[in-house]
PDB file of C-alpha atoms and ligand atoms in Angstrom:
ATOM      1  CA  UNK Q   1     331.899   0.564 147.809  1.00 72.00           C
ATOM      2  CA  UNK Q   2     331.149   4.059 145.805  1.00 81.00           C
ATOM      3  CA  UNK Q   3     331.062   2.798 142.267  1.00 85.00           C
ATOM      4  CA  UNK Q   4     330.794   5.277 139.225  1.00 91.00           C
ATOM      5  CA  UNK Q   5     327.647   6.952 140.105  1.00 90.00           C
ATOM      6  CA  UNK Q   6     328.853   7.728 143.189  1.00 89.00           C
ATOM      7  CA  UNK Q   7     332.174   9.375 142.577  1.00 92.00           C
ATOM      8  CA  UNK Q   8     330.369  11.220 139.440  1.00 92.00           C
ATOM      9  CA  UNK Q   9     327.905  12.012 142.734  1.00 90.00           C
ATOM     10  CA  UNK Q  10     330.948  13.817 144.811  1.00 91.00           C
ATOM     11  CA  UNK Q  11     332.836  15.583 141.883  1.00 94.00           C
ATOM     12  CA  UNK Q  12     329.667  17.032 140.990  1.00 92.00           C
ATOM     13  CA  UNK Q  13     328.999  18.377 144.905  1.00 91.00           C
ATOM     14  CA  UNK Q  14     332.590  19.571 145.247  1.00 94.00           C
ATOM     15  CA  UNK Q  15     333.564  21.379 141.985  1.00 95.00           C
ATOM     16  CA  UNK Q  16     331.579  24.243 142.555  1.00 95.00           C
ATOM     17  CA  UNK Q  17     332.702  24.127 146.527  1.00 95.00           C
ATOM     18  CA  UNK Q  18     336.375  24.197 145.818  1.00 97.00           C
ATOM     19  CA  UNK Q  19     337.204  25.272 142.254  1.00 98.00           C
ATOM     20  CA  UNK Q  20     339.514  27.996 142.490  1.00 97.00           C
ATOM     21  CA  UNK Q  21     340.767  28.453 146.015  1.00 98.00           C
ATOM     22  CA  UNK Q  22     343.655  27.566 147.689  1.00 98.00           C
ATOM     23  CA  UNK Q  23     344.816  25.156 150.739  1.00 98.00           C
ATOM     24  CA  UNK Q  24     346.460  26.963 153.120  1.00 98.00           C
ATOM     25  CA  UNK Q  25     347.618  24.092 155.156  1.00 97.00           C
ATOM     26  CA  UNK Q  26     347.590  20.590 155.313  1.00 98.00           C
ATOM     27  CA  UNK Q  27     346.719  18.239 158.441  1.00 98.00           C
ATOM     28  CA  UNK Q  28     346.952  14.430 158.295  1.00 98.00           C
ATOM     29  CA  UNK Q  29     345.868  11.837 161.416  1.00 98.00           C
ATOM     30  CA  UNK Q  30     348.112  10.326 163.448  1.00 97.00           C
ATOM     31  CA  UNK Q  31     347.258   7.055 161.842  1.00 97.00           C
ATOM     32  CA  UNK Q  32     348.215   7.716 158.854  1.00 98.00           C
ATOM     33  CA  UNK Q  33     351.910   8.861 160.249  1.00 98.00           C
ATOM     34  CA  UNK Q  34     351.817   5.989 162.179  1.00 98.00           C
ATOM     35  CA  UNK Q  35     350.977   3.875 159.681  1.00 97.00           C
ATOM     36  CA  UNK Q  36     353.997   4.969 157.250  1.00 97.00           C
ATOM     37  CA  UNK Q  37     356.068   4.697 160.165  1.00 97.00           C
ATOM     38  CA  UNK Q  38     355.087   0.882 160.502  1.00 96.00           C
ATOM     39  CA  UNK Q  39     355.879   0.793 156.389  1.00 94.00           C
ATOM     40  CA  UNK Q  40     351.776   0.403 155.836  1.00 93.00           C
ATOM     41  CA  UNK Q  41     350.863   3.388 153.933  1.00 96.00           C
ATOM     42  CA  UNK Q  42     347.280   4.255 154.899  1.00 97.00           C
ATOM     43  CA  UNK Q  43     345.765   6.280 152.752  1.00 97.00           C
ATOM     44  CA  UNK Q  44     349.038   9.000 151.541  1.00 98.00           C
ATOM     45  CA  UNK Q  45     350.533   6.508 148.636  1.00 97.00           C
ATOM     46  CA  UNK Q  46     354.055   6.458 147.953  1.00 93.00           C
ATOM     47  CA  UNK Q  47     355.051   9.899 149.505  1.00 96.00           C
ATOM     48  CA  UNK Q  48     355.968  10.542 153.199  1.00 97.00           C
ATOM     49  CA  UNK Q  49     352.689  12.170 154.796  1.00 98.00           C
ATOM     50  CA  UNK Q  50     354.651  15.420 156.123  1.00 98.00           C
ATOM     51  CA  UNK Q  51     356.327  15.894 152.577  1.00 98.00           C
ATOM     52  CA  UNK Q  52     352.406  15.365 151.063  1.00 98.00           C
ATOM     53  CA  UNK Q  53     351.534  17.969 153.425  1.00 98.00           C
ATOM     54  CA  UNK Q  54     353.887  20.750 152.552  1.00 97.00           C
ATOM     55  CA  UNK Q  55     353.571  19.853 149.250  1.00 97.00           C
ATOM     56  CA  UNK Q  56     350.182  21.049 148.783  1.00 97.00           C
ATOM     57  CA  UNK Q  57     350.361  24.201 150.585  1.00 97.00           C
ATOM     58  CA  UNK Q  58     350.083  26.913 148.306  1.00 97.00           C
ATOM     59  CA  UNK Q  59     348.370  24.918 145.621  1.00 97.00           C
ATOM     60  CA  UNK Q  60     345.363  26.281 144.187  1.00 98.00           C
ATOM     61  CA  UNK Q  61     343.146  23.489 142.778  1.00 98.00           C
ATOM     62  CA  UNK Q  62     342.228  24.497 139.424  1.00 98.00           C
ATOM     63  CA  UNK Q  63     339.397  21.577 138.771  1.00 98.00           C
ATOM     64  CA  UNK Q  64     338.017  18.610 140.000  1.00 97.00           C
ATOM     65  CA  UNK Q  65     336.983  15.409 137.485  1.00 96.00           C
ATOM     66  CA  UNK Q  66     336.135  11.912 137.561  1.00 95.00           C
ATOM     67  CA  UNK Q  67     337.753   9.034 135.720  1.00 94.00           C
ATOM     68  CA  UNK Q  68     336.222   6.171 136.063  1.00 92.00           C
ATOM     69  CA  UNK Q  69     336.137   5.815 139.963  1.00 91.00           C
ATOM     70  CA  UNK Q  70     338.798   7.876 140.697  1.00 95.00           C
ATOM     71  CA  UNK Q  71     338.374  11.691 141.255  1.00 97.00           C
ATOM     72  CA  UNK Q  72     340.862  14.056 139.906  1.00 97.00           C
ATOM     73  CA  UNK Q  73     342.026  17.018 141.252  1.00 98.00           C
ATOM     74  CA  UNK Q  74     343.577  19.474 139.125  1.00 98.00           C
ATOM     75  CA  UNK Q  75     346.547  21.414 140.959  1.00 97.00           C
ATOM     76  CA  UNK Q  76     348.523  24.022 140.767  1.00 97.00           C
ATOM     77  CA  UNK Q  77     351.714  25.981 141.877  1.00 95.00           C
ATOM     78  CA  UNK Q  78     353.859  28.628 140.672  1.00 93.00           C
ATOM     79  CA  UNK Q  79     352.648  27.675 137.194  1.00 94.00           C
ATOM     80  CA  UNK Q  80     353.275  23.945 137.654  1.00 96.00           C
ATOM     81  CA  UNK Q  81     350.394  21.391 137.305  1.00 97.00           C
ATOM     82  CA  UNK Q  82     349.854  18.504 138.999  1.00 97.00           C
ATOM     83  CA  UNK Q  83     347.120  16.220 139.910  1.00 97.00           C
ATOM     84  CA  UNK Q  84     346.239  14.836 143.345  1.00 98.00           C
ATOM     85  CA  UNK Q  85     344.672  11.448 142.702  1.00 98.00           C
ATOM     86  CA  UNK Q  86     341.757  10.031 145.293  1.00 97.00           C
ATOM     87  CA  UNK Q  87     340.105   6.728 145.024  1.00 95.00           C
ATOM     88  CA  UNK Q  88     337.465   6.511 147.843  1.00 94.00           C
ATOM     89  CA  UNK Q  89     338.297   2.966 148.789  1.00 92.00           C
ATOM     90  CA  UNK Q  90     334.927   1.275 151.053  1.00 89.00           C
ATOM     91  CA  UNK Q  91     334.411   4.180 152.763  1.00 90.00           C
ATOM     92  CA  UNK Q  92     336.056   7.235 151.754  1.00 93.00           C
ATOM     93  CA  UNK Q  93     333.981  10.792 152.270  1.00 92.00           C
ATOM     94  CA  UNK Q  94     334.626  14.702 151.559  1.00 94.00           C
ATOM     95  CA  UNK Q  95     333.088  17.400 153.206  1.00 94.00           C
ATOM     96  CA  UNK Q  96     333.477  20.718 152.594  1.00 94.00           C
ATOM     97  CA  UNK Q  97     332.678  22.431 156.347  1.00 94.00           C
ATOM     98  CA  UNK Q  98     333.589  25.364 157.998  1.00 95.00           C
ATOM     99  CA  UNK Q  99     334.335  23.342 161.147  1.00 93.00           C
ATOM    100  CA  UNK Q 100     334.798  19.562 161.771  1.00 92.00           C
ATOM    101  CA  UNK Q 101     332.142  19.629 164.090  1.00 92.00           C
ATOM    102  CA  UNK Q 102     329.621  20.523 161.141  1.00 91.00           C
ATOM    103  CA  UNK Q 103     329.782  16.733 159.824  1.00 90.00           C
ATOM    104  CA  UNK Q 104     327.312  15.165 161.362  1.00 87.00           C
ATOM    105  CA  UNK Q 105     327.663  11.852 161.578  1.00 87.00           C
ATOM    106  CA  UNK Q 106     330.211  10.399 164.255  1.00 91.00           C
ATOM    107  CA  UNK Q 107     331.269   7.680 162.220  1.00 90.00           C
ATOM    108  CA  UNK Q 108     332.882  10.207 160.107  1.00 91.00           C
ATOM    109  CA  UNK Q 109     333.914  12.956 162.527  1.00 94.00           C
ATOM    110  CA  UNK Q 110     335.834  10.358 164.270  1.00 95.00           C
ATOM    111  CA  UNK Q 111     337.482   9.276 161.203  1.00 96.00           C
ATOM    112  CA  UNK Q 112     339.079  12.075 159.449  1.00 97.00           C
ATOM    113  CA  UNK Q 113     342.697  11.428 157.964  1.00 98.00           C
ATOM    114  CA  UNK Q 114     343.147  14.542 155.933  1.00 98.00           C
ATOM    115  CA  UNK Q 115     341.788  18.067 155.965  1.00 98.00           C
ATOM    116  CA  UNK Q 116     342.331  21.113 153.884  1.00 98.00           C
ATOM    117  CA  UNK Q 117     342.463  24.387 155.151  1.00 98.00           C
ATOM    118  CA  UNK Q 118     341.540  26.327 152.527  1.00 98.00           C
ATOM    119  CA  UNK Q 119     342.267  30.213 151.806  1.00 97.00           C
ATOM    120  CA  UNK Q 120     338.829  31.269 152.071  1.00 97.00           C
ATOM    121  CA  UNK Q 121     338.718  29.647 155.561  1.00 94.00           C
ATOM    122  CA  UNK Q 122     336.599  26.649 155.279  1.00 96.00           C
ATOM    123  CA  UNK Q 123     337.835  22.735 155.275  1.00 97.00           C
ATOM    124  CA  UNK Q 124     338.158  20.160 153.072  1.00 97.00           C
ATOM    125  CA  UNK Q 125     337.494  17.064 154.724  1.00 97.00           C
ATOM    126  CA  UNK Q 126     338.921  13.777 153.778  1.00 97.00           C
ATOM    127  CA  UNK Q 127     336.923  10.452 155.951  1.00 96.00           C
ATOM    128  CA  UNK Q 128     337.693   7.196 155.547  1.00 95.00           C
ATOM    129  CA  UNK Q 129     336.372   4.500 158.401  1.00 93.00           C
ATOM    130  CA  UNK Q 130     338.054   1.836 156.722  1.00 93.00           C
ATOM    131  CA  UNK Q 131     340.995   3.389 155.619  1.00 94.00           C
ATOM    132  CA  UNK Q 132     340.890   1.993 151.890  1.00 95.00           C
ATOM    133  CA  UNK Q 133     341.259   4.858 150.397  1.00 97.00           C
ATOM    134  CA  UNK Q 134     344.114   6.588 148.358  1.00 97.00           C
ATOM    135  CA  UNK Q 135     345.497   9.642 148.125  1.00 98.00           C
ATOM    136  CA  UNK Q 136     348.420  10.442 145.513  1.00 97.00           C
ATOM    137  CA  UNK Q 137     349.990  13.345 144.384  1.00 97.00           C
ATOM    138  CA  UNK Q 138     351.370  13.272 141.444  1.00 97.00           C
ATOM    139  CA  UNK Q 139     353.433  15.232 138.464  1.00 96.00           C
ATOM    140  CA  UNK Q 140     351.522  13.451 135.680  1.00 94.00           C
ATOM    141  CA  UNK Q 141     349.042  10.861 135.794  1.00 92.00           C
ATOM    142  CA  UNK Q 142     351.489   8.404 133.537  1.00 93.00           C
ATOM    143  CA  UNK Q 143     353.357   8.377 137.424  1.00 95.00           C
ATOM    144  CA  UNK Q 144     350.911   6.034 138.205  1.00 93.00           C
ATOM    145  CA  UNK Q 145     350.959   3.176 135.727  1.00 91.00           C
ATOM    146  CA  UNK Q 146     347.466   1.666 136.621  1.00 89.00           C
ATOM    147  CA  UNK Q 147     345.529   4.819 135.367  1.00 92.00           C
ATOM    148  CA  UNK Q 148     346.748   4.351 131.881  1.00 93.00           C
ATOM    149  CA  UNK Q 149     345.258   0.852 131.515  1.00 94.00           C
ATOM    150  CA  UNK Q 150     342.091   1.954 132.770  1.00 95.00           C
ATOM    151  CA  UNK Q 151     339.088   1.214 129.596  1.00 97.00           C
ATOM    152  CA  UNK Q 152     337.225   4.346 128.598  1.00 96.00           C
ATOM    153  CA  UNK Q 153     334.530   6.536 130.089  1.00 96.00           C
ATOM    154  CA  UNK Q 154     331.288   4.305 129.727  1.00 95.00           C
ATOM    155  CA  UNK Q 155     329.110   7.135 127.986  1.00 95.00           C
ATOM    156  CA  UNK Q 156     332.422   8.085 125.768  1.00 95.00           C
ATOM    157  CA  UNK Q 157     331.709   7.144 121.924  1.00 94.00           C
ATOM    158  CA  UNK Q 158     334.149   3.627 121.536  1.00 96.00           C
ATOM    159  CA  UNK Q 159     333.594   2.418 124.487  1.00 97.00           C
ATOM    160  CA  UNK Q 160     331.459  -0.556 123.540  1.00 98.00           C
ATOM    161  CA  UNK Q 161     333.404  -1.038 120.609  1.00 98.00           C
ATOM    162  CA  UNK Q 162     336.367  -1.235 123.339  1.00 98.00           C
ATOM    163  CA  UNK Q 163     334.383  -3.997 125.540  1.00 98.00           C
ATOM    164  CA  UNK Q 164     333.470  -6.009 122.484  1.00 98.00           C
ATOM    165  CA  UNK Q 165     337.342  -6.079 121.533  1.00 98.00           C
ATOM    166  CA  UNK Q 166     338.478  -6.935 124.940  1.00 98.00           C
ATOM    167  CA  UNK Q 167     335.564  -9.943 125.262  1.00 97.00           C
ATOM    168  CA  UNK Q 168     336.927 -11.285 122.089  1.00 97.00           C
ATOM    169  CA  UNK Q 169     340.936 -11.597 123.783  1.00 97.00           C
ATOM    170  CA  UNK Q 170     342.147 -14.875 124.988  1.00 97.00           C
ATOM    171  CA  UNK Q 171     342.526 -13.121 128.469  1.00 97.00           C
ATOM    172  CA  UNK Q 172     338.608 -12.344 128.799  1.00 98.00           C
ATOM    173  CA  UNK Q 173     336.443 -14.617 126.452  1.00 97.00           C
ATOM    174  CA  UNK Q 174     336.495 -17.675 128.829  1.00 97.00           C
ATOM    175  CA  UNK Q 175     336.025 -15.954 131.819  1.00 98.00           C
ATOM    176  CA  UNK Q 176     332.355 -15.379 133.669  1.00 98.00           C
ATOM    177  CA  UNK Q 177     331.080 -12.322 132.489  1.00 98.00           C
ATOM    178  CA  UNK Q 178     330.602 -10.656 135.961  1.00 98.00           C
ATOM    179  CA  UNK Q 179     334.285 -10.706 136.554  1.00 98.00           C
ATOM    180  CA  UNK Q 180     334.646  -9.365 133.533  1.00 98.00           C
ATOM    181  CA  UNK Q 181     332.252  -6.058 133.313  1.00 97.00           C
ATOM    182  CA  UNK Q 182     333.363  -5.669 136.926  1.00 96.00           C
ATOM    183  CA  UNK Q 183     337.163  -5.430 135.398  1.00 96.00           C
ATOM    184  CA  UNK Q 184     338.103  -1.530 135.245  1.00 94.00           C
ATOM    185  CA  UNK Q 185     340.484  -2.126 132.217  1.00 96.00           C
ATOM    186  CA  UNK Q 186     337.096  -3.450 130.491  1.00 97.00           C
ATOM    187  CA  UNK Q 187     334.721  -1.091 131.161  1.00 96.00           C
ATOM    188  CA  UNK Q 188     335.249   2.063 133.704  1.00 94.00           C
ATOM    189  CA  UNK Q 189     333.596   2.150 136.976  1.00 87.00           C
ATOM    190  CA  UNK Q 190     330.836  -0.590 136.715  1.00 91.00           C
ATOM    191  CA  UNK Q 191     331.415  -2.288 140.379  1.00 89.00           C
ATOM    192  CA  UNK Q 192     329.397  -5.230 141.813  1.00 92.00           C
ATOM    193  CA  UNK Q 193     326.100  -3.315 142.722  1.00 91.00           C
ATOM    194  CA  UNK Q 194     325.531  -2.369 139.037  1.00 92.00           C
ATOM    195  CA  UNK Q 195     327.174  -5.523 137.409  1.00 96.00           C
ATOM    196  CA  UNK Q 196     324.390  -7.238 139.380  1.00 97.00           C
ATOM    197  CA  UNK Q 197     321.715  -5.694 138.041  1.00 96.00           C
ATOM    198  CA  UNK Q 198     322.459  -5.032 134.689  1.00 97.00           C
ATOM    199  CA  UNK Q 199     322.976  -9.067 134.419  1.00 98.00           C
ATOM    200  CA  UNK Q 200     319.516  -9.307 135.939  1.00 98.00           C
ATOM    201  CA  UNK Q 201     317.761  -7.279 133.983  1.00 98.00           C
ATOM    202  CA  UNK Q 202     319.697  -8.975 130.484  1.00 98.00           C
ATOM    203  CA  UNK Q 203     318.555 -12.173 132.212  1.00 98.00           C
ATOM    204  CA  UNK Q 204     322.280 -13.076 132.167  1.00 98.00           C
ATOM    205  CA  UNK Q 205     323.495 -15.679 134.930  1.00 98.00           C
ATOM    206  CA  UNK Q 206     326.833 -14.027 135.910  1.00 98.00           C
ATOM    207  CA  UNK Q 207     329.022 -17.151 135.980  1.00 98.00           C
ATOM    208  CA  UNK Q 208     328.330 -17.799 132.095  1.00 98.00           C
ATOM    209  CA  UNK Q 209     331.133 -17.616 129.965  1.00 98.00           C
ATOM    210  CA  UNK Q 210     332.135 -14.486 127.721  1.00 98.00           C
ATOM    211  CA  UNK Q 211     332.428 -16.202 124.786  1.00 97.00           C
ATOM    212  CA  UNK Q 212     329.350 -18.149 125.191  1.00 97.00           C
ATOM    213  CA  UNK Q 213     327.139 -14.651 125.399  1.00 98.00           C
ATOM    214  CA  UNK Q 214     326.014 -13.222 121.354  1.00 98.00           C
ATOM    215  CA  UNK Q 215     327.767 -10.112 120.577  1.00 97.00           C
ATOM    216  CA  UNK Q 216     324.143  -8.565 119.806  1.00 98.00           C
ATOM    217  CA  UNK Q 217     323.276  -9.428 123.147  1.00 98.00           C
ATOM    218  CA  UNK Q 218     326.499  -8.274 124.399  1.00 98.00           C
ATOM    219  CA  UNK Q 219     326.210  -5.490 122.842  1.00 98.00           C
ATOM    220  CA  UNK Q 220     322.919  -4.806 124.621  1.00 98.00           C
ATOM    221  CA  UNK Q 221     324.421  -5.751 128.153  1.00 98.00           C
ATOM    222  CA  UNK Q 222     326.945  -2.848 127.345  1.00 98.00           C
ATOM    223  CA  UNK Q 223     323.675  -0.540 127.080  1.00 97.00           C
ATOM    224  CA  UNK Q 224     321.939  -1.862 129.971  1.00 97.00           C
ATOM    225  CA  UNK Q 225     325.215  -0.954 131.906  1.00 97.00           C
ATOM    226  CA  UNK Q 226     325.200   2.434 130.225  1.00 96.00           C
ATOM    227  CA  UNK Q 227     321.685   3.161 131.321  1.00 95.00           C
ATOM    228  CA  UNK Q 228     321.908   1.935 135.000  1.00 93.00           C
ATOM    229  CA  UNK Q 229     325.209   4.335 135.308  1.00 93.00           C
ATOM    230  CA  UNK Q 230     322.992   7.234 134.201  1.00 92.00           C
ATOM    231  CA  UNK Q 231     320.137   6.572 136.041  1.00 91.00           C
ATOM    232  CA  UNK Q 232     321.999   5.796 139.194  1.00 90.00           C
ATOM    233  CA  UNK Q 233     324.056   9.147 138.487  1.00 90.00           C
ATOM    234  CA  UNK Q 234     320.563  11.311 138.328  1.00 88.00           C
ATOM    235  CA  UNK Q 235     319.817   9.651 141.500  1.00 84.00           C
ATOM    236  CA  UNK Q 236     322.337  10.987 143.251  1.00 80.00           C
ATOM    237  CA  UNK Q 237     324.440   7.352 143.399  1.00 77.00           C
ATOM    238  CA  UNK Q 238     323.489   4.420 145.918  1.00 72.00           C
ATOM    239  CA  UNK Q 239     323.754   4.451 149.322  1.00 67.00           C
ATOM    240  CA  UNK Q 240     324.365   0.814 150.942  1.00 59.00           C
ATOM    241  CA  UNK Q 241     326.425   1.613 153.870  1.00 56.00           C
ATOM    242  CA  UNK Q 242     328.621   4.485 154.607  1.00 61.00           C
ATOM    243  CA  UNK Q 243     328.357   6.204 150.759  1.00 62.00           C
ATOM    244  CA  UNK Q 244     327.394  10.356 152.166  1.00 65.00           C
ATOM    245  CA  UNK Q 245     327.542  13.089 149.487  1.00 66.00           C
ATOM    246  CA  UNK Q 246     329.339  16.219 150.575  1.00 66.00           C
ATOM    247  CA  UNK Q 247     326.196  17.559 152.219  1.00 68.00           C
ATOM    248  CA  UNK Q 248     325.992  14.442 154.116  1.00 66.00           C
ATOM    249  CA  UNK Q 249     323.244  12.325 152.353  1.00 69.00           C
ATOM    250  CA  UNK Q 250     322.730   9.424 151.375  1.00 69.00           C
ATOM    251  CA  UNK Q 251     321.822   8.389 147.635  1.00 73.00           C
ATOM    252  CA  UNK Q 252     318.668   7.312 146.297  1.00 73.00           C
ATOM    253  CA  UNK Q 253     318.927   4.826 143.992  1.00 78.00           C
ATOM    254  CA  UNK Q 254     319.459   1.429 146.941  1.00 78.00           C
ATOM    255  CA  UNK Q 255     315.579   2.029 146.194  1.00 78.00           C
ATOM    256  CA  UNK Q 256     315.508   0.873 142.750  1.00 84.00           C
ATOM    257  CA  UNK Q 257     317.728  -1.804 143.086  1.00 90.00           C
ATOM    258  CA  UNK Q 258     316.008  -5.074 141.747  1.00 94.00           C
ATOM    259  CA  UNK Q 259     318.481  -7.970 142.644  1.00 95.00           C
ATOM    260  CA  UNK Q 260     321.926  -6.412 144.538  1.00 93.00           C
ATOM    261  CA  UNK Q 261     321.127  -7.773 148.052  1.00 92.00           C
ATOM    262  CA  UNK Q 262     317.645  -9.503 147.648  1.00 95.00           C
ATOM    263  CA  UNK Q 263     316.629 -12.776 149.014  1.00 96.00           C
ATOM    264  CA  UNK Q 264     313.925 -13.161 146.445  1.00 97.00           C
ATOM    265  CA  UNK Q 265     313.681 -12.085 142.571  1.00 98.00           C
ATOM    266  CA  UNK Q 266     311.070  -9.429 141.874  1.00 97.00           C
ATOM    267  CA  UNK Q 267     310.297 -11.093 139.546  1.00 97.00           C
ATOM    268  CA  UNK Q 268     309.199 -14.773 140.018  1.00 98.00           C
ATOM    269  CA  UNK Q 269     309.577 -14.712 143.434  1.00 97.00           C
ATOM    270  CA  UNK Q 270     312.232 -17.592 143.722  1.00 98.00           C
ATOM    271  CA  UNK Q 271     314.880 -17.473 146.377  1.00 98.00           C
ATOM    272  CA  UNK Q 272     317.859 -15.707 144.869  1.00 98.00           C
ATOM    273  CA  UNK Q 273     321.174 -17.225 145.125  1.00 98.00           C
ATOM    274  CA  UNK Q 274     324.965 -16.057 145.496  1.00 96.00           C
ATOM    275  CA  UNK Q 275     327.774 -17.033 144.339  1.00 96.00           C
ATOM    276  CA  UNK Q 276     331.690 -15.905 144.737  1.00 96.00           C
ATOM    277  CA  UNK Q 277     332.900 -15.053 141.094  1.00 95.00           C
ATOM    278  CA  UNK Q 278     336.465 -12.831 140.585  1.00 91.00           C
ATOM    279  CA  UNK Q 279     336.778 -12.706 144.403  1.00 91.00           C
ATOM    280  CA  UNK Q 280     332.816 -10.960 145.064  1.00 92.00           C
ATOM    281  CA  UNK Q 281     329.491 -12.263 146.209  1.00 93.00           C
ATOM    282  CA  UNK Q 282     327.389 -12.526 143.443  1.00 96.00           C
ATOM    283  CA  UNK Q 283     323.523 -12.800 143.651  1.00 97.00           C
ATOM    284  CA  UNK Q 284     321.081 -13.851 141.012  1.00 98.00           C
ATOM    285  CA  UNK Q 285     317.699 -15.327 140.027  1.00 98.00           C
ATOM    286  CA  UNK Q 286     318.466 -19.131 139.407  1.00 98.00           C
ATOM    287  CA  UNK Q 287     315.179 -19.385 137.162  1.00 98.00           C
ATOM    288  CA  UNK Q 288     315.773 -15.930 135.352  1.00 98.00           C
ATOM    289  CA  UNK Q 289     318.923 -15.886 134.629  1.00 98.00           C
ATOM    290  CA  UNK Q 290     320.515 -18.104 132.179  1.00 95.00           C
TER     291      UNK Q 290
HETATM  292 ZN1   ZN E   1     313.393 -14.686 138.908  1.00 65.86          ZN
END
């Protein structure tokens, strides 16, 4: 699943590809019509797909950001703002091509649900092979309650301050502290790959309780987090399965990871284990990791 880096990876690739034009027209798969049609909603949230579609025509898209892991584009028409709102689900991918036929992988030629004709002739590509992914256009991003509860940027000033608070609350401090810095209204776009590792390299056993963790060292955990995002985000993101950048490639930092998917710590060389904690596999170092 694209995780901060990853997203920070795309916005990145696309702003400079689509900044300033406009889309033309519209065109949506038959599965997601189908899919509205059965009351399912794939992909196009809470808006009919052929209203979504004529919606957007005439729109120029002003900017593109990330929050957290969702990206952000900036729209506008006839002096009106509004924001189209993607989350990339498992599997979701843009291109930006001047044919369909440019992407070259067939997994995601053969699973395009949205594309973008843009003014200046080329496509925006939407991919998704899993169909997670969200799409929603809205006035205001306050349409959308769930994006107001989200914690802040991880490299904006306060936002330890902000994890300390919420690892103090009755709602967090007796829960494990993976599910917890895996929690988006906690701390912003740390997923599973880099909740694993930064617990690995704190030496942390992610099942131990929040409030049985030293705010010093908790403190330092937020750091560790901080520098894996950054390092990851220079790396151009991780690629474990279907994560492609605009251009197609895969990320480089699946090289450096020390303990997300390994049978055996780097370490000591014991046989990692796993565990299911908030709902995700978990692995760790049972003699490192405390
Ligand atoms: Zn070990």
């Amino acid at each position: 699943m694209p995780e901060l880096p990853e997203v920070e990876g795309v916005v990145r690739a696309l702003s400079p590809r689509i900044e300033g034009k406009e889309i033309s027209k519209v065109t949506l798969s038959e599965t997601v019509y189908h899919s509205h049609r059965q009351g399912k909603q794939c992909i196009v949230k809470n808006m009919e797909p052929k209203e979504f579609a004529t919606a957007l025509i005439g729109m120029s898209i002003k900017k593109i950001k990330r929050r957290a892991k969702y990206i952000f584009f900036e729209i506008e028409k006839d002096g009106h703002p509004y924001i189209l709102v993607n989350h990339l689900g498992m599997t979701g991918a843009w291109f930006v091509v001047q044919n369909e036929n440019e992407i070259v992988e067939e997994k995601f030629r053969k699973h395009i649900h949205a594309i973008f004709q843009l003014n200046t002739n080329e496509l925006l590509v939407f991919s998704d092979i899993r169909r997670f992914g969200e799409m929603r256009l809205l006035n205001a991003i306050d349409e959308h309650p769930p994006l107001l509860e989200m914690a802040p940027e991880p490299f904006d000033e306060g936002a330890c301050t902000y994890f300390l608070g919420k690892c103090e609350s009755k709602k967090y401090m007796n829960k494990p502290i993976k599910e917890v810095i895996m929690d988006g209204q906690v701390i912003s776009g740390c997923g599973n790959i880099y909740a694993t590792e930064a617990l690995f390299k704190m030496k942390i056993h992610p099942g131990r309780k929040v409030s049985r963790i030293s705010k010093k060292r908790k403190r330092e955990l937020f750091k560790t987090i901080q520098n894996i995002l950054q390092v990851s985000i220079e790396m151009g993101g991780s690629t474990i399965s279907d994560y492609r950048n605009i251009n197609g490639e895969a990320g480089g930092m699946q090289n450096r990871l020390k303990m997300y998917g390994k049978t055996v710590c780097p370490n000591c060389h014991t046989k990692t284990k796993s565990i299911i904690i908030g709902g995700r596999t978990s692995v760790y170092c049972p003699k490192c990791q405390h």
